[in-house]
Short mmCIF file of C-alpha atoms in Angstrom, two decimals:
data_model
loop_
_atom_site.label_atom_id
_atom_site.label_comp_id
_atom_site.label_asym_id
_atom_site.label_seq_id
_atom_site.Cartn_x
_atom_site.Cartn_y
_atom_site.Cartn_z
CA UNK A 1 117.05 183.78 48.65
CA UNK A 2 115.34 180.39 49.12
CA UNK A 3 116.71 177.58 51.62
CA UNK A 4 117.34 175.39 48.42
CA UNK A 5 119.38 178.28 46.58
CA UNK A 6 121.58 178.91 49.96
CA UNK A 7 122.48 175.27 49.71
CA UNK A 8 123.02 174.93 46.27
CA UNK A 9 125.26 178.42 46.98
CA UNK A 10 127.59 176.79 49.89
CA UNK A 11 128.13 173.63 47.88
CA UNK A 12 129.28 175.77 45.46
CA UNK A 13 131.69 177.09 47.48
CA UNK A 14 132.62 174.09 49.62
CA UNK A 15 132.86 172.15 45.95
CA UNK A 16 131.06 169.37 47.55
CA UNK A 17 128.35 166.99 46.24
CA UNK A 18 124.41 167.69 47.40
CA UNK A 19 123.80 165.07 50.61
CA UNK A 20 120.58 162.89 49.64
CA UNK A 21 117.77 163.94 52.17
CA UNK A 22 115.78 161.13 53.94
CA UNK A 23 112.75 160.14 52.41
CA UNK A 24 110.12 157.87 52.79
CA UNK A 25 110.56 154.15 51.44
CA UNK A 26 109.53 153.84 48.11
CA UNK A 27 110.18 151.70 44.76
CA UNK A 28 108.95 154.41 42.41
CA UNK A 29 111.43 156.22 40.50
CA UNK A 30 109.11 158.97 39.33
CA UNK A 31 108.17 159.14 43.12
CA UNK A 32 111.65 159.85 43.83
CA UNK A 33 112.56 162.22 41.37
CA UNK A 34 109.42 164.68 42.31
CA UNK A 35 110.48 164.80 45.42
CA UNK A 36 114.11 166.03 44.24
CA UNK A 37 112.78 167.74 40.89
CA UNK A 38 112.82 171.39 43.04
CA UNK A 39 116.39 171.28 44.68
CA UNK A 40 118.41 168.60 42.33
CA UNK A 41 119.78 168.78 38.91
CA UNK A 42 118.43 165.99 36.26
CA UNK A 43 122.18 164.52 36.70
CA UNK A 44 122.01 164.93 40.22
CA UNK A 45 118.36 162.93 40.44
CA UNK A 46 120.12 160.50 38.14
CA UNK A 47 122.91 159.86 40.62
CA UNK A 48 120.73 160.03 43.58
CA UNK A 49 118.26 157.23 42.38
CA UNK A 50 121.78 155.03 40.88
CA UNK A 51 122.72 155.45 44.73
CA UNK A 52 119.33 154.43 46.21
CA UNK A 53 118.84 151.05 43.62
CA UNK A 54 123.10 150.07 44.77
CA UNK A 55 121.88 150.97 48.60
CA UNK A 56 118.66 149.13 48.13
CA UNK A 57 120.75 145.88 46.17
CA UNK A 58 123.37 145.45 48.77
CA UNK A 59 121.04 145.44 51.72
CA UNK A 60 118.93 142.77 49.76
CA UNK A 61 121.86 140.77 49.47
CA UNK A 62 122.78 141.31 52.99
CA UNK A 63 119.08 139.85 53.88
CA UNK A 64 120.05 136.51 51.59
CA UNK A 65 123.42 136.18 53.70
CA UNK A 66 121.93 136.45 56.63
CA UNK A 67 118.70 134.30 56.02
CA UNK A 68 120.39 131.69 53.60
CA UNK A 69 120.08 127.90 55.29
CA UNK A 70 123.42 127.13 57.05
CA UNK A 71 124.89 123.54 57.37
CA UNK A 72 123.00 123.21 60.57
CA UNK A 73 119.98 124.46 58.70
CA UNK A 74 120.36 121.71 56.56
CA UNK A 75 120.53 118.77 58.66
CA UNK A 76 117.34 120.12 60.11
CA UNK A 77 115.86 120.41 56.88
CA UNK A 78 116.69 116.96 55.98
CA UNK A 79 114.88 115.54 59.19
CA UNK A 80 112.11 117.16 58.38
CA UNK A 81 111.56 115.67 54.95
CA UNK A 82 112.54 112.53 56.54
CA UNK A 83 109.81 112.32 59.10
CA UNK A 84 107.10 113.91 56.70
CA UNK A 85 108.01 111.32 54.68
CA UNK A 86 108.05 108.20 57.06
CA UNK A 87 104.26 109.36 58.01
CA UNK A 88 103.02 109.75 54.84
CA UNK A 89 103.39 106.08 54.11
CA UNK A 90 103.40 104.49 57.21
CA UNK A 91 100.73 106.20 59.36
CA UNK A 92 98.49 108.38 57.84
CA UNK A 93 97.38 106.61 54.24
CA UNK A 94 93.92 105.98 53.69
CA UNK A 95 93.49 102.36 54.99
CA UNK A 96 92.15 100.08 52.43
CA UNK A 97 88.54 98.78 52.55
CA UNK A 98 87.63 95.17 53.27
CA UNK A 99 84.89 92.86 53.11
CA UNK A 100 81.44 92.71 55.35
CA UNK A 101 81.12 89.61 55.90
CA UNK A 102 84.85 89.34 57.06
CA UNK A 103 84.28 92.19 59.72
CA UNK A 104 81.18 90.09 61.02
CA UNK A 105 83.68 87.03 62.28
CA UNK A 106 86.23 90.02 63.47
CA UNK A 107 83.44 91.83 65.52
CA UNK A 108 82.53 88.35 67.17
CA UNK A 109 85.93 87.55 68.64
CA UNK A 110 86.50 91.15 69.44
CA UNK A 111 83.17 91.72 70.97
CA UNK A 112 83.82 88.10 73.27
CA UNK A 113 87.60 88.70 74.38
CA UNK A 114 86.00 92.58 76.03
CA UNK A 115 82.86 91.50 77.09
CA UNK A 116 84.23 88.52 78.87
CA UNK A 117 84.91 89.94 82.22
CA UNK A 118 81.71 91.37 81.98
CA UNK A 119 79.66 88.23 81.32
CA UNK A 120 81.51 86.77 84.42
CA UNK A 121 80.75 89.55 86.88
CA UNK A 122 77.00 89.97 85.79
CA UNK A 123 74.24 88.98 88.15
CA UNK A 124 72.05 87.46 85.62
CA UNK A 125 68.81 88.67 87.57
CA UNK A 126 68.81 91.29 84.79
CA UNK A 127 68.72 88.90 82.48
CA UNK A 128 64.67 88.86 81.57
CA UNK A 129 64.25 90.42 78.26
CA UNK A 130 60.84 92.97 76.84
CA UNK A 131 59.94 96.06 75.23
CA UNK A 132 62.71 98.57 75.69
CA UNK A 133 64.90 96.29 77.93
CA UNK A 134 67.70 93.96 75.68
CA UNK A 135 68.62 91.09 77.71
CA UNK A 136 72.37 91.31 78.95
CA UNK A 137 72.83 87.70 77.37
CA UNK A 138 71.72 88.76 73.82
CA UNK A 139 73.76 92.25 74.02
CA UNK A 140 76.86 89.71 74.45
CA UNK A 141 76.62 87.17 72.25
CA UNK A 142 74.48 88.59 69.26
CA UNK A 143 76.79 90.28 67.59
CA UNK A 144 74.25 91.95 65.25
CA UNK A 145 73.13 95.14 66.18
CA UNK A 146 69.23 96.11 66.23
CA UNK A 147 70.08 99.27 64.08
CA UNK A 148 71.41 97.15 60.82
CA UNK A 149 68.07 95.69 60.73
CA UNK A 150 66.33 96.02 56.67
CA UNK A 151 64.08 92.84 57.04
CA UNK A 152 60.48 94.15 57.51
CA UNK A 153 61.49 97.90 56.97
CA UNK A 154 59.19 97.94 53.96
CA UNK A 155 55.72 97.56 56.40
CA UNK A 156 56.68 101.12 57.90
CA UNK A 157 58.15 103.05 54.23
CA UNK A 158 61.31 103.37 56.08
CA UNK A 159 63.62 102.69 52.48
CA UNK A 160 66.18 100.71 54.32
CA UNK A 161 68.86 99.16 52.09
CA UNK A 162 72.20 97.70 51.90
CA UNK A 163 73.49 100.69 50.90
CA UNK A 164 71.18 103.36 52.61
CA UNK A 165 70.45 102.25 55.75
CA UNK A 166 73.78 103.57 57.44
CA UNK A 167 72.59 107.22 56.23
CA UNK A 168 69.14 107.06 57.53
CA UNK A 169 69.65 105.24 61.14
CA UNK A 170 71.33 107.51 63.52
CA UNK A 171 72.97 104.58 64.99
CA UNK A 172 75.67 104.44 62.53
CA UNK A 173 76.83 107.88 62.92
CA UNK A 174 80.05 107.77 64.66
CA UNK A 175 79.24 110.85 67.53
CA UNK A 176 75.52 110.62 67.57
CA UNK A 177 75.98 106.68 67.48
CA UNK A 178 77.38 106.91 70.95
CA UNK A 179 73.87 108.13 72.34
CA UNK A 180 71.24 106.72 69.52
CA UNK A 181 73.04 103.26 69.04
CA UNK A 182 73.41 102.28 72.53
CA UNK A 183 70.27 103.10 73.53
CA UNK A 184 69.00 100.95 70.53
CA UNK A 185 71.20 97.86 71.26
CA UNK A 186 70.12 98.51 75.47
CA UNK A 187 66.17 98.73 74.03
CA UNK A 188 66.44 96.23 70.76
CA UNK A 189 65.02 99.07 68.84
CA UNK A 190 66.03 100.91 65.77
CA UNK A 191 66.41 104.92 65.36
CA UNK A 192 65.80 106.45 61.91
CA UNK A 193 67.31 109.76 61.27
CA UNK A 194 63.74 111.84 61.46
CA UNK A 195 63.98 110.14 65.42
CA UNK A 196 61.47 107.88 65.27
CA UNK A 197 62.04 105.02 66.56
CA UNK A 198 60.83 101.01 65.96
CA UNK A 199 61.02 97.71 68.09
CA UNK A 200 62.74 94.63 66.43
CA UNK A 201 62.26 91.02 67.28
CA UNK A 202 63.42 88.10 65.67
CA UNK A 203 66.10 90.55 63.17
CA UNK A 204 63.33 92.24 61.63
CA UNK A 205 61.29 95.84 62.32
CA UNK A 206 58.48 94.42 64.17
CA UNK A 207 56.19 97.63 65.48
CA UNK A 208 57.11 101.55 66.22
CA UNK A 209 58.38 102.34 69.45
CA UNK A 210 58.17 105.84 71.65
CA UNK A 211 61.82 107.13 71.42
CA UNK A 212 61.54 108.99 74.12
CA UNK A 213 60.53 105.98 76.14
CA UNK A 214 63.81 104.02 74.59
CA UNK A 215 65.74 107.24 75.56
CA UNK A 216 64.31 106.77 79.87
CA UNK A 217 65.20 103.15 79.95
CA UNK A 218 68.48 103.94 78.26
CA UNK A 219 68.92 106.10 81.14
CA UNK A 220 67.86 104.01 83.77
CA UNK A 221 70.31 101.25 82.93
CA UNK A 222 73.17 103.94 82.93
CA UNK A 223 71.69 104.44 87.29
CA UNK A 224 70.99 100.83 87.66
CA UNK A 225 72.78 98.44 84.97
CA UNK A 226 76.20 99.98 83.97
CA UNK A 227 77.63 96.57 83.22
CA UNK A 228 75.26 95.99 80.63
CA UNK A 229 75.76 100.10 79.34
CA UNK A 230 79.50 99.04 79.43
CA UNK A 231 78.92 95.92 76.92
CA UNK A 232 76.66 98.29 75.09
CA UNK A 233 78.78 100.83 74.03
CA UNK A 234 81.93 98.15 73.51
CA UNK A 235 79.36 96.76 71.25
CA UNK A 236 78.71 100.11 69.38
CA UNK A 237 82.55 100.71 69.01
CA UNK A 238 83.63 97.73 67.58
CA UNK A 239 80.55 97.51 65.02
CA UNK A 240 81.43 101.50 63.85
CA UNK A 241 85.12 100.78 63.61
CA UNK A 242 84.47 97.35 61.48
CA UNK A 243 81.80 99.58 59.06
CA UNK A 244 84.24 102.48 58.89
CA UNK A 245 86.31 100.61 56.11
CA UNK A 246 83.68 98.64 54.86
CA UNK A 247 82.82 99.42 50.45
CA UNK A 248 79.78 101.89 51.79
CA UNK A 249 81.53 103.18 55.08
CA UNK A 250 79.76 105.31 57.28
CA UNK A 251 78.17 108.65 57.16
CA UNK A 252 80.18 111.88 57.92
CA UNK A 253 79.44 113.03 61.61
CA UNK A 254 75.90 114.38 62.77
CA UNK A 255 75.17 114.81 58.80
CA UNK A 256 72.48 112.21 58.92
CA UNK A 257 70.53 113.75 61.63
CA UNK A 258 70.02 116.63 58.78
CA UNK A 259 70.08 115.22 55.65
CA UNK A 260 70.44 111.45 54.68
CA UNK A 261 70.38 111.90 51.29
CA UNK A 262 72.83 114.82 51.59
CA UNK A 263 74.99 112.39 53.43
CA UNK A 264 74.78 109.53 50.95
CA UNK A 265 75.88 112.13 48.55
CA UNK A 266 78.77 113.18 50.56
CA UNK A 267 79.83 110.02 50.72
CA UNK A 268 79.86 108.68 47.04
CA UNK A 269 82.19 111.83 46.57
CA UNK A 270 84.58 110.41 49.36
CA UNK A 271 83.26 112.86 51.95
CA UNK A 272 82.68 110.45 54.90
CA UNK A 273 83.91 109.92 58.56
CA UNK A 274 86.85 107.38 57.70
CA UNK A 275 88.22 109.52 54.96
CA UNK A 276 87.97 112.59 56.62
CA UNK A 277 89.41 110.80 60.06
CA UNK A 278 92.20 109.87 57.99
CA UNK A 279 92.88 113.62 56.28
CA UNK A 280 92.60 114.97 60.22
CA UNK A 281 95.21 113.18 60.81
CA UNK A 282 97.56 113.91 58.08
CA UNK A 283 97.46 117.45 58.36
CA UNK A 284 97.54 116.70 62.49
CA UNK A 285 100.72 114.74 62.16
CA UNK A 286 102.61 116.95 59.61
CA UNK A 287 101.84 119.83 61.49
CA UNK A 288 103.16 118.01 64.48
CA UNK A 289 106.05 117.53 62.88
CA UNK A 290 107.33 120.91 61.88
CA UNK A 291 106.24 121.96 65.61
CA UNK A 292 108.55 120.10 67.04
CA UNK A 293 111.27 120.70 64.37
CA UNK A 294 110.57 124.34 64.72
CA UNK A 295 110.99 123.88 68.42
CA UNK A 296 114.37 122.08 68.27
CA UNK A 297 115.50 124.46 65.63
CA UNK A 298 114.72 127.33 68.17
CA UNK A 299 117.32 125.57 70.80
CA UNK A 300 120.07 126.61 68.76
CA UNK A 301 119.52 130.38 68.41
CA UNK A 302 121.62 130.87 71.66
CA UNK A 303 124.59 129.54 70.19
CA UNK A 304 124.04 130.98 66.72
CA UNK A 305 125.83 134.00 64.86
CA UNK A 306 123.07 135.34 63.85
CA UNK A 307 121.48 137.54 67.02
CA UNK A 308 118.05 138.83 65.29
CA UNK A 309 115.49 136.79 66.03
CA UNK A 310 113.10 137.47 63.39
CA UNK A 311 115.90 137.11 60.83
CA UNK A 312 116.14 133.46 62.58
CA UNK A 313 112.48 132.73 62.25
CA UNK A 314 112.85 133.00 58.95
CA UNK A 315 115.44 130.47 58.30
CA UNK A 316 113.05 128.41 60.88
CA UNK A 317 109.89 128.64 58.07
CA UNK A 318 112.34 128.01 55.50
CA UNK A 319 113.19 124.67 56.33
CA UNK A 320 109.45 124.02 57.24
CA UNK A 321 108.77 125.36 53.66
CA UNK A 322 110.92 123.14 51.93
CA UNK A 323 110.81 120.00 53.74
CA UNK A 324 106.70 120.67 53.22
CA UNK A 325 107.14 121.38 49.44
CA UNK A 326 109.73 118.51 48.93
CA UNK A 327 107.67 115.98 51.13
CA UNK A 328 104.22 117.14 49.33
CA UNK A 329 105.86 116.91 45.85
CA UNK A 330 107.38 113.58 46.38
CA UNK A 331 104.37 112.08 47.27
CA UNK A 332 102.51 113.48 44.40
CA UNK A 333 104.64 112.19 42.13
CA UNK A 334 104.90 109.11 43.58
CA UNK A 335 100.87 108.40 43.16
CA UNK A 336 100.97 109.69 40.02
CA UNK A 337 103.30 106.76 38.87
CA UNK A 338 102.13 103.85 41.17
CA UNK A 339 98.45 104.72 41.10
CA UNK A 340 98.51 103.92 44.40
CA UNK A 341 96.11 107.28 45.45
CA UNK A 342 95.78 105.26 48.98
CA UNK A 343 99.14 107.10 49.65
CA UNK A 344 98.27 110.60 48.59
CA UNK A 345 98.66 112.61 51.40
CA UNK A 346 95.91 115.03 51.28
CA UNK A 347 95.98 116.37 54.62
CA UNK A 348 99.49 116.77 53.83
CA UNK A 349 99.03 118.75 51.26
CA UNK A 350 96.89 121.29 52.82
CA UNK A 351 99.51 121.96 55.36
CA UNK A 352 101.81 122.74 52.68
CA UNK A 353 99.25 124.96 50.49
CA UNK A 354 98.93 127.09 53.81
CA UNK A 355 102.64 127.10 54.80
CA UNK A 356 103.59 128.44 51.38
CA UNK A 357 100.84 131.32 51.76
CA UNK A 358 101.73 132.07 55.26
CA UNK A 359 106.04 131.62 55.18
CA UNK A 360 106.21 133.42 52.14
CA UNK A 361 103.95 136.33 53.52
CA UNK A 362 106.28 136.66 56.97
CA UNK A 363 109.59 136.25 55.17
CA UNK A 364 108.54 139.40 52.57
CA UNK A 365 107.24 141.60 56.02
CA UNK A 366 111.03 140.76 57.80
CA UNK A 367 112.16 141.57 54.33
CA UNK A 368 110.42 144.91 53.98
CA UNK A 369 110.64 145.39 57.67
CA UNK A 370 114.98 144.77 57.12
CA UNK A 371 114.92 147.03 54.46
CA UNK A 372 113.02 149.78 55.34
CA UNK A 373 115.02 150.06 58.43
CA UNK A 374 118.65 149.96 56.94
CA UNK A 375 117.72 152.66 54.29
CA UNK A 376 115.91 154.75 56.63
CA UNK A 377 119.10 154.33 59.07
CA UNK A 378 121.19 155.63 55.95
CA UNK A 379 119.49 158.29 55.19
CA UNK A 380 118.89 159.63 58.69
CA UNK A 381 123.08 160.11 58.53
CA UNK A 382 122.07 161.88 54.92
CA UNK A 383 119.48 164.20 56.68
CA UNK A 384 122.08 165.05 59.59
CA UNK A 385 124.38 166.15 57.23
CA UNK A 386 121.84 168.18 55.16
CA UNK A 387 120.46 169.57 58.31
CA UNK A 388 123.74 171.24 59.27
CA UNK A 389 123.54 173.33 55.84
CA UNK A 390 119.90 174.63 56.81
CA UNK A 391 120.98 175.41 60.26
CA UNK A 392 122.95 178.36 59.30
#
């Protein structure tokens, strides 16, 4: 006689009901009735899968109880759309642009009030001017830059415009800037993106220069002249910060050193470094804030009923999820009817898109993970039981 006959015998005789063996966590119904099919009755299957589905149902519900947003949960929640809120429309909208001309009288009071000090302390036996050497006088109070030079561009078939020059001078990059524009405004010369490089006198491209040259006296200065390196890059800072809202802004970072026509692409499609700056630091901020609500939401699993901590995490994404999805979908709505798309909060939005992939993937693993575990802990009792028949 078989194992499964001598316990289908003693129930007989005990007039009990067949104990469920453990098995291995599945959803498929045909799944679990082969692995009954060769000890169980079709009404015993029947009853044994009804009993699995009510097992599996209450232990999903117990996972709602026990994840649902409490009253706390809620004031946290609240904060959070609050504060995603207050920074989408107060510090991180994309800043409006303004006129040139305008920026030209800004940069001049700017440029005075920091280089003042300077101007005071310098020893003006520095002060002769030549190839490769600007005089400290002219780096203070020209406010012009050598690298927005067009005027006489056309002698050398360097296609300098209005509009193109900021993606073909590596001066108006905002990182290589740092390095190409100061040494221009230290050297009155202009760098195009290929790096060659051309003196300018008198605001126009006068003859070609040796970069490399530019580059030594650039370096020199920096051992021998730091005052004047100080009012150069001042100088650079203020003129890319007064372009970087300007109608034709300036190129995305280290872009034009590739391709300037790539970059003046880029940019008619809204892909430059004052746009981009200003994405950065939406997502930067929102993600800031649901750190630090995360964090403060953390403080109060020590006084909390709930004692798991991954079933506490999860209420923790929740409220990041929501406040994220309410925040997002506000705002969206919100430019939709003013037409204000300044506002839209595409950094923002991003956050969101990836907290609703990653939340929703964790919460279904501590799901699964909740699950699994109950019903296999059920079972093993079921198994036990069974075990006790085989053992004779």
């Amino acid at each position: 006689m078989s194992k499964a006959q001598e316990l289908l015998e003693i129930r007989k005789q005990n007039g009990g009901d067949v104990e469920i063996h453990h098995f291995e966590q599945t959803c498929c119904k045909a799944s679990i009735d082969s692995y009954y099919e060769k000890i169980l009755s079709e009404e015993e299957i029947t009853r044994a899968v009804e009993k699995y589905n009510s097992e599996f149902d209450e232990i999903s519900i117990e996972f709602a109880k026990r994840t649902k947003l409490s009253l706390k949960d809620g004031s946290f929640l609240i904060l959070a759309v609050a504060l995603q809120c207050l920074r989408q429309y107060l510090l991180s909208s994309f800043k409006p642009t303004v006129d040139e001309k305008a920026t030209k009288n800004s940069d001049e009071s700017k440029f005075a009030d920091k280089t003042s000090k300077l101007n005071k302390s310098k020893d003006n036996a520095c002060n002769q001017g030549g190839y490769y050497f600007a005089k400290f006088d002219s780096i203070c109070f020209d406010t012009s830059v050598p690298y927005d030079t067009i005027a006489g561009s056309k002698n050398f078939g360097l296609g300098l415009g209005g509009t193109t020059h900021r993606y073909k001078t590596l001066g108006h990059d905002p990182i290589l800037g740092y390095i190409f524009g100061t040494m221009n405004i230290l050297t009155n010369t202009l760098t195009t993106w290929d790096l060659t490089s051309f003196h300018i006198r008198a605001h126009k491209v006068y003859s070609t220069a040796d970069t490399a040259r530019a580059f030594e006296s650039m370096m020199n200065r920096v051992a021998h002249d730091p005052t004047a390196v100080a009012a150069a890059l001042i100088k650079q800072t203020i003129h890319i910060k007064s372009d970087m809202y300007t109608p034709n802004k300036i190129p995305f970072p280290i872009l034009s050193g590739v391709s300037p026509d790539l970059s003046e692409t880029l940019a008619q499609y809204g892909v430059n470094h004052s746009d981009v700056l200003t994405v950065g630091k939406q997502a930067l901020f929102s993600m800031a804030i649901n750190t630090i609500i995360a964090m403060l939401h953390r403080l109060l699993i020590a006084n909390d009923t709930e004692n798991d901590e991954k079933l506490f995490e999860v209420r923790t994404r929740k409220i990041l999820l929501y406040s994220n999805l309410i925040a997002t979908s506000s705002n969206v709505i919100y430019c939709g009817f003013s037409e204000d798309y300044r506002k839209f909060d595409l950094g923002g939005f991003a956050v969101t898109m990836q907290r609703l992939f990653s939340d929703t993937t964790f919460i279904d693993k501590v799901k699964y993970e909740f699950l699994n575990s109950h019903l296999s802990s059920k079972y093993e009792e079921e198994y036990k039981k069974a075990s006790m028949y085989y053992a004779n």
